[in-house]
Structures are given as C-alpha cells and as structure tokens.
PDB file of C-alpha atoms in Angstrom:
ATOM      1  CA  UNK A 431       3.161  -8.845   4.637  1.00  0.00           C
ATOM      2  CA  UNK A 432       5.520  -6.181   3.672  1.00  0.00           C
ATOM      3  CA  UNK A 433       6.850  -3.059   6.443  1.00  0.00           C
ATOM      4  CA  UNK A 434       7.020   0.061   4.716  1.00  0.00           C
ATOM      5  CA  UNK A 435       8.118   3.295   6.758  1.00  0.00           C
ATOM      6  CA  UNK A 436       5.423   6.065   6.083  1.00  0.00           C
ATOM      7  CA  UNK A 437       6.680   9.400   7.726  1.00  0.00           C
ATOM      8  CA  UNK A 438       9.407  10.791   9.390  1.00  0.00           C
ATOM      9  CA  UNK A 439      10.560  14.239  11.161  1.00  0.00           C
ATOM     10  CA  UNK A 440      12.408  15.028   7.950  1.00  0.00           C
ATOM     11  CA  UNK A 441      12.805  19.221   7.569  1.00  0.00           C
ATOM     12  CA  UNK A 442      12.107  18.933   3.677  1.00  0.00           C
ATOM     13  CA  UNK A 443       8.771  18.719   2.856  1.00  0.00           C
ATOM     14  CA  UNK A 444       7.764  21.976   1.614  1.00  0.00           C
ATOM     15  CA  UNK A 445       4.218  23.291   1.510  1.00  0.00           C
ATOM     16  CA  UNK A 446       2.149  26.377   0.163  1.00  0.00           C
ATOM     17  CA  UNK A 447       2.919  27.798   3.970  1.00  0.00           C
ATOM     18  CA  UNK A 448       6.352  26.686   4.643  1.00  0.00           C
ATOM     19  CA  UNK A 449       8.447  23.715   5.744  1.00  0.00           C
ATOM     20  CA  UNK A 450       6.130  20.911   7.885  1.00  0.00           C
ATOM     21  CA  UNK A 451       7.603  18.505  10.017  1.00  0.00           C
ATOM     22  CA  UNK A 452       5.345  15.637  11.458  1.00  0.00           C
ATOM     23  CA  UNK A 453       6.389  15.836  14.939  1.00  0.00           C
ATOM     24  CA  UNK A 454       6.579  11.775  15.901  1.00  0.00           C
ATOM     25  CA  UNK A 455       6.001  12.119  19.826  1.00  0.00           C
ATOM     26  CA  UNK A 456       2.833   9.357  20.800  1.00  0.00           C
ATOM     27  CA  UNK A 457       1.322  12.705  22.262  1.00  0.00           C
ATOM     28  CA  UNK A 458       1.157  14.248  18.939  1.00  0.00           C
ATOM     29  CA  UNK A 459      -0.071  11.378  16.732  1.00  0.00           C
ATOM     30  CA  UNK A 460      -4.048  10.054  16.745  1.00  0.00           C
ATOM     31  CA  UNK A 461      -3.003   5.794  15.650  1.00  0.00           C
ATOM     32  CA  UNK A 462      -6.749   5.197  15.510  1.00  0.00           C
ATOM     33  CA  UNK A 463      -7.259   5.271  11.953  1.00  0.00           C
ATOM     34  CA  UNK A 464      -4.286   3.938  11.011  1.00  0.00           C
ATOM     35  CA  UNK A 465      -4.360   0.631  13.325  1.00  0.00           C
ATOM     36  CA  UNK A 466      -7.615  -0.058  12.650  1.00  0.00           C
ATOM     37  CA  UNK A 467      -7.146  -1.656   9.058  1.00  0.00           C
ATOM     38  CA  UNK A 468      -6.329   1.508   7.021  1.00  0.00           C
ATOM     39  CA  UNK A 469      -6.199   1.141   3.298  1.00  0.00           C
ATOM     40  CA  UNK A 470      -3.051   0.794   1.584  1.00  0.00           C
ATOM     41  CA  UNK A 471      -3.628   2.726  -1.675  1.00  0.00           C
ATOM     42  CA  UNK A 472      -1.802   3.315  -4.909  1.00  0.00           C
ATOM     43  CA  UNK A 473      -1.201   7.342  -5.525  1.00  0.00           C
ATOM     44  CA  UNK A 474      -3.631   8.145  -2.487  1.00  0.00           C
ATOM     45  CA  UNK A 475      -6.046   7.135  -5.180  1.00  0.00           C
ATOM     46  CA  UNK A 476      -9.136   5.445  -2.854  1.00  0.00           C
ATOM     47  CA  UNK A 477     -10.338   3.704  -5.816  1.00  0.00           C
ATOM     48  CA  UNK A 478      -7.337   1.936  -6.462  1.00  0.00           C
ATOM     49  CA  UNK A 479      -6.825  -0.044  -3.025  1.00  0.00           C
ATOM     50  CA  UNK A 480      -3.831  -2.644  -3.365  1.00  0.00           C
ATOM     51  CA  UNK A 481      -4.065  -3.905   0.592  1.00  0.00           C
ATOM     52  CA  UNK A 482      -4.728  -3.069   4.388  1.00  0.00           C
ATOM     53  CA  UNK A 483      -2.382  -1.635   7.042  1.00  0.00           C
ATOM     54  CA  UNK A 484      -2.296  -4.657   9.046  1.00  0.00           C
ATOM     55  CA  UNK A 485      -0.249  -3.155  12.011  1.00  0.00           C
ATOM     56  CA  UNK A 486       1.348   0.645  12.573  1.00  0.00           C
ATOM     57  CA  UNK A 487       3.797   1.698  15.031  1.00  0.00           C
ATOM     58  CA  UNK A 488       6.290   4.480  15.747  1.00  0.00           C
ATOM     59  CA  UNK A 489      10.085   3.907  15.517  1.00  0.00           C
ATOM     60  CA  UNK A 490      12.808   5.977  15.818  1.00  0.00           C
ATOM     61  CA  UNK A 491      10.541   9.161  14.762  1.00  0.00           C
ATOM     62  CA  UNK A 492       9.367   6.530  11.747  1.00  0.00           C
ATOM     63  CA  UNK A 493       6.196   5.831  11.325  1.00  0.00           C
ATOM     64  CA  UNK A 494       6.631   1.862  10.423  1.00  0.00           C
ATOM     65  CA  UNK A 495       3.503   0.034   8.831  1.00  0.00           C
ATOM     66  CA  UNK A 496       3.158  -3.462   7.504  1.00  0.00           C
ATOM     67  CA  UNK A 497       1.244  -3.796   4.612  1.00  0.00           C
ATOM     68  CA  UNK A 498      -0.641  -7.065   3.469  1.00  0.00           C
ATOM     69  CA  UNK A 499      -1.168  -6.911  -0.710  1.00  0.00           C
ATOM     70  CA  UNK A 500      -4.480  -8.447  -1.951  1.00  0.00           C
ATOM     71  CA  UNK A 501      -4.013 -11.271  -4.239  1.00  0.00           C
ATOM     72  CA  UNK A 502      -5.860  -9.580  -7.091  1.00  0.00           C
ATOM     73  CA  UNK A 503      -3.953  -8.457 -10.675  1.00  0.00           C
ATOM     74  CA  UNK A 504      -3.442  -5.095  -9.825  1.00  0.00           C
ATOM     75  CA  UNK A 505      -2.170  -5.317  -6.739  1.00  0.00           C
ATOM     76  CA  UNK A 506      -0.259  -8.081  -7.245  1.00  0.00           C
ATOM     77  CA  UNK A 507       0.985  -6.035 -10.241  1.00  0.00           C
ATOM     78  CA  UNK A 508       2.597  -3.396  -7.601  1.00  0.00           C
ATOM     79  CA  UNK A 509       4.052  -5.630  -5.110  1.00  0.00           C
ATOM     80  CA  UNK A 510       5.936  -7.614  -7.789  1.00  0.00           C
ATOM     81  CA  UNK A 511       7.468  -4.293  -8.406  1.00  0.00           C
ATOM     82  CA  UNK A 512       7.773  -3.191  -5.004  1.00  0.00           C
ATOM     83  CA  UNK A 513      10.073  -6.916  -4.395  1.00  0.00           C
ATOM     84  CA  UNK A 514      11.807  -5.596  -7.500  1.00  0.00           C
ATOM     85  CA  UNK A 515      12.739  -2.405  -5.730  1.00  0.00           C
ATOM     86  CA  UNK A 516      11.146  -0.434  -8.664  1.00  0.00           C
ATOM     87  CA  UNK A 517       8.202   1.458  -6.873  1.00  0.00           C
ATOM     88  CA  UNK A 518       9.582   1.799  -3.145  1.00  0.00           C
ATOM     89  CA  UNK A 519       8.288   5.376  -2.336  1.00  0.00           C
ATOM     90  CA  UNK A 520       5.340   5.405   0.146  1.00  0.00           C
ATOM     91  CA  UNK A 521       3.325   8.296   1.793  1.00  0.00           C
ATOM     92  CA  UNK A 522       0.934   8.752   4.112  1.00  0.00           C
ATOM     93  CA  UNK A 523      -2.286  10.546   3.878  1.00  0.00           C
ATOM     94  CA  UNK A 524      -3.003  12.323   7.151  1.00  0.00           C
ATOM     95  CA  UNK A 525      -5.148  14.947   9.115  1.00  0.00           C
ATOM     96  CA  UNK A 526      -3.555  18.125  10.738  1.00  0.00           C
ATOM     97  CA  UNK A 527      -5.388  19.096  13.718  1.00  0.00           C
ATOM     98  CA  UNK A 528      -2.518  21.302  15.200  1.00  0.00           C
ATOM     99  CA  UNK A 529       1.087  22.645  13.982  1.00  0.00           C
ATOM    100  CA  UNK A 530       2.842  25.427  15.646  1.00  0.00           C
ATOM    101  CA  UNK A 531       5.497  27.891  13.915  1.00  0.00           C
ATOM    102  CA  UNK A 532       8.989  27.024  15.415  1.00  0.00           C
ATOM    103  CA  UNK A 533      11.573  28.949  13.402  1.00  0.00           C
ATOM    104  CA  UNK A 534      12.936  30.063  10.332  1.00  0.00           C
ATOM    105  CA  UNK A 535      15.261  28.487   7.690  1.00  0.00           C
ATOM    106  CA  UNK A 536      18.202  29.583   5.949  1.00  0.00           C
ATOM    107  CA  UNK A 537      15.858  30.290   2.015  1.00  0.00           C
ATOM    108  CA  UNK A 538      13.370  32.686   4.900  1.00  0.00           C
ATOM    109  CA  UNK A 539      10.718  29.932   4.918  1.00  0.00           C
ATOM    110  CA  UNK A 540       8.465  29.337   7.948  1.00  0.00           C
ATOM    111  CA  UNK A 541       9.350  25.661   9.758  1.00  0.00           C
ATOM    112  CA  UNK A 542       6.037  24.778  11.368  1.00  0.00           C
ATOM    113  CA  UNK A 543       5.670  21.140  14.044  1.00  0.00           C
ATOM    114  CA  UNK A 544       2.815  19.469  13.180  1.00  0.00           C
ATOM    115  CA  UNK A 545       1.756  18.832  16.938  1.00  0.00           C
ATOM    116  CA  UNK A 546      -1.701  16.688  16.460  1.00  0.00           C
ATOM    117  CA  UNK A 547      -2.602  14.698  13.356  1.00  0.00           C
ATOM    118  CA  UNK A 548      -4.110  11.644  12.423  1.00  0.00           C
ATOM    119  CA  UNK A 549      -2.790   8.953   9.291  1.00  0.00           C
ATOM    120  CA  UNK A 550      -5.461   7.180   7.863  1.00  0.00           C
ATOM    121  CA  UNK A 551      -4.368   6.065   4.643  1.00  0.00           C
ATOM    122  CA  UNK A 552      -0.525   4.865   3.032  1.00  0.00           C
ATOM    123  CA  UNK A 553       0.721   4.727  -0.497  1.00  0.00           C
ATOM    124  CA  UNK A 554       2.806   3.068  -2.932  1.00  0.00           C
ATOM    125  CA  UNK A 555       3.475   5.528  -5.395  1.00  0.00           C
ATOM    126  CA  UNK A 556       6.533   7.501  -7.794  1.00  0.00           C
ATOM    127  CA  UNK A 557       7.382  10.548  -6.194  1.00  0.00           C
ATOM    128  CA  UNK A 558       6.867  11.069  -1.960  1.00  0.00           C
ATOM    129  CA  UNK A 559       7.200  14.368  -0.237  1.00  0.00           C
ATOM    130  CA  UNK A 560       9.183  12.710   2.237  1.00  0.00           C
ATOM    131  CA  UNK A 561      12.163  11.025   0.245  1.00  0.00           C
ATOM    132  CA  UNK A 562      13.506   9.704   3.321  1.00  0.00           C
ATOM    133  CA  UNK A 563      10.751   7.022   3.856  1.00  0.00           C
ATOM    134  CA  UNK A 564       9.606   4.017   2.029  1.00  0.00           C
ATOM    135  CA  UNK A 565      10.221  -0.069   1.567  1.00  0.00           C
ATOM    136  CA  UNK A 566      14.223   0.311   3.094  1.00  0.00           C
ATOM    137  CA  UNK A 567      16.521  -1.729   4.738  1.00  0.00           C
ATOM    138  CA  UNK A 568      14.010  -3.778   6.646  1.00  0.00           C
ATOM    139  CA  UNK A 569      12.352  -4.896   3.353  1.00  0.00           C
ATOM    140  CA  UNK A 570      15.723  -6.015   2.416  1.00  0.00           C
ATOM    141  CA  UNK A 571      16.264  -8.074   5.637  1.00  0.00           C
ATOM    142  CA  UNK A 572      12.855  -9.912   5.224  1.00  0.00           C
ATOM    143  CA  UNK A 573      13.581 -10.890   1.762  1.00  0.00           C
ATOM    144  CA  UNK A 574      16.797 -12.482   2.781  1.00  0.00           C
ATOM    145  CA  UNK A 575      15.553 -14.287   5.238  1.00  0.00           C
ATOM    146  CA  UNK A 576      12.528 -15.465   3.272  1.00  0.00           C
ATOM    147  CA  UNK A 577      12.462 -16.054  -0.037  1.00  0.00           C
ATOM    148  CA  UNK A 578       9.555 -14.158  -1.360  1.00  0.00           C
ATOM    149  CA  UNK A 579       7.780 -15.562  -4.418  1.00  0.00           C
ATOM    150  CA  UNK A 580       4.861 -13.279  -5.803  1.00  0.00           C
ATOM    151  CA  UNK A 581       1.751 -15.008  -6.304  1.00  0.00           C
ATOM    152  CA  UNK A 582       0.773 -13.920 -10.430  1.00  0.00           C
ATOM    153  CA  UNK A 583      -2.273 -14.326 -10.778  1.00  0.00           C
ATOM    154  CA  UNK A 584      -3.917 -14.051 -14.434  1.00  0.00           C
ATOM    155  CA  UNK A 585      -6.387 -14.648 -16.130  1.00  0.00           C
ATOM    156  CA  UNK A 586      -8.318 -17.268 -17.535  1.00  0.00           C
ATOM    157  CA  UNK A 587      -7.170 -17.504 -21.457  1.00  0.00           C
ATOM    158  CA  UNK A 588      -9.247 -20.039 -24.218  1.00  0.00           C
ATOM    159  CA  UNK A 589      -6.043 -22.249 -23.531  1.00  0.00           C
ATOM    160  CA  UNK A 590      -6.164 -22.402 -19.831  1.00  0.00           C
ATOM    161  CA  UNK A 591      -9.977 -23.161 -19.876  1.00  0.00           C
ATOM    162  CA  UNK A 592     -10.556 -27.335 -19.903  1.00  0.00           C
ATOM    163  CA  UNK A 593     -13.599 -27.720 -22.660  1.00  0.00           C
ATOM    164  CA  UNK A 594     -16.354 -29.204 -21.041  1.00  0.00           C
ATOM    165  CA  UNK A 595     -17.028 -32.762 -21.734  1.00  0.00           C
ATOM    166  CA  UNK A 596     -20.371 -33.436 -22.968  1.00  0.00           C
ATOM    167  CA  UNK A 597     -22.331 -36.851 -22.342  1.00  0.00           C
ATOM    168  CA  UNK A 598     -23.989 -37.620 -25.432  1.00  0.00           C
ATOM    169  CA  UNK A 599     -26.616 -40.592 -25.249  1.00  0.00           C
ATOM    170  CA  UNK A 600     -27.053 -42.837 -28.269  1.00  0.00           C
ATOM    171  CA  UNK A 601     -30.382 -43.127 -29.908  1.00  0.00           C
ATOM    172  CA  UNK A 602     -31.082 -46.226 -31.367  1.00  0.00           C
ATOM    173  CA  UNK A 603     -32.680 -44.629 -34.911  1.00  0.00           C
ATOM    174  CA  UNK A 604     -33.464 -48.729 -35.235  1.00  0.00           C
ATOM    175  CA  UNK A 605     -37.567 -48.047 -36.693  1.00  0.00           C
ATOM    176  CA  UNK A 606     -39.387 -50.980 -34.812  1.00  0.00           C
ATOM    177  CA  UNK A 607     -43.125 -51.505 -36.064  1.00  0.00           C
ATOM    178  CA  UNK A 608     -45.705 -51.739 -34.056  1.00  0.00           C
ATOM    179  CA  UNK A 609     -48.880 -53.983 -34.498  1.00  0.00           C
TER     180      UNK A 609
END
C-alpha cells in the first residue's frame, strides 16, 4: 500500500476559463467514487489500470489516497519506479458539478472555487496540473520504517521452465513363438 496526495487548494492550475481551485471543504467534495475502490491508473489512461484506491480521505486541504499496486509486470513496473522516486506526480480525475467565480489575479485571469465535484479516478503519471501533490514526505516515512522490497515479477524464460520428465516403459522386443 502506498499514500499518494491527489489534490490540493493550490491557485495554479490553469484552465481554458481561468485559474480552478478544488475547494477541499467535506461539503464540497462527493467521496463516493473515490472510497469505493476507484482505479488507480497510469496517465488517466483506463486501459492501463496499475491498482485500486484502497482508502481516501481529506487532510489539511489534501486529498490523501492509499494506493494498493497489482502484482502484474506493468504495474509492478511503475511502483518500482515510484519507490525509486522517479515517477512521483499523481492526479486525480474528477467531476465538476459546481465552481463559482471568486476574484481576479494579478496576469487578469478569472480564479473560480470549484464548490461540488466528485474524484473517481488517480494517476501516476510525468507531468500533474497540480505540482504540489504526489508520493511526498509520507512515502518517505513509510519506507523508513519498512523496508520495501518490490515484488518483480517476470516471465517465464526456456531457462526458468523445468523440462518435463517423461516415463518411458520398456518393451521387451524379445520375439517369443507361439505354438
């Protein structure tokens, strides 16, 4: 199991209509989805599922998940790089159901709360909107504490594959006559 931090209320993540911030408040986020054994993807790519969202809660305006890998190549592929601390970037995949325009930054862009939305999906991937989140300090304190040995798992090579043995019964090629 490995806690990730999804989303924040960072003031950076631009879109088409402005600057969006996720508003963290319990009244403002739908936890259905996400509790309820959410996918944990690679690139918000559904047909490349690494793992489930085995719990998700809010804090400090985070939204914290921990993630359980499956066992399979791929996967296992990522979160031997995610213990490496090469692919640490997560993000979530959500629903907006609400968002509300509360101001104006310093560039003229719009800042807009989002007010109601629902996660349903998080990512290991490259680049996140939200640089802020991610496998952090946490992640760092569970691999001190435990010492975390990926499980490779490969595949099955001519050499690793026992021949089978083969029972072989004598015939007696002896002729015999008969009278």
């Amino acid at each position: 199991i490995v806690e990730f931090s999804l989303s924040s209320e960072t003031d950076t993540v631009e879109r088409e209509f402005g600057i969006e911030i996720l508003s963290h408040k319990p009244e403002h986020i739908r936890m259905g989805r996400i509790t309820n054994g959410a996918p944990w993807l690679a690139d918000h790519n559904p047909k490349d599922q690494l793992g489930i969202i085995e719990r998700a809660s809010v804090i400090d305006s985070k939204l914290i998940v921990e993630t359980r890998f499956s066992r399979n190549p791929r996967p296992n592929e990522v979160f031997v790089d995610v213990v490496d601390k090469i692919k640490i970037k997560t993000s979530v995949g959500y629903t907006v159901y609400d968002m509300e325009q509360v101001g104006v930054n310093n560039n003229g862009k719009r800042i807009f709360l989002v007010t109601d939305w629902e996660p349903y999906e998080g990512s290991s991937l490259s680049i996140g909107a939200d640089d802020s989140v991610g496998a952090g300090r946490s992640f760092d304190a569970v691999l001190e504490q435990v010492k975390v040995e990926p499980e490779v798992i490969k595949e099955p090579t001519p050499q690793s594959v026992e021949p089978k043995k083969e029972t072989i019964k004598k015939v007696d090629t002896k002729k015999t006559d008969v009278k």
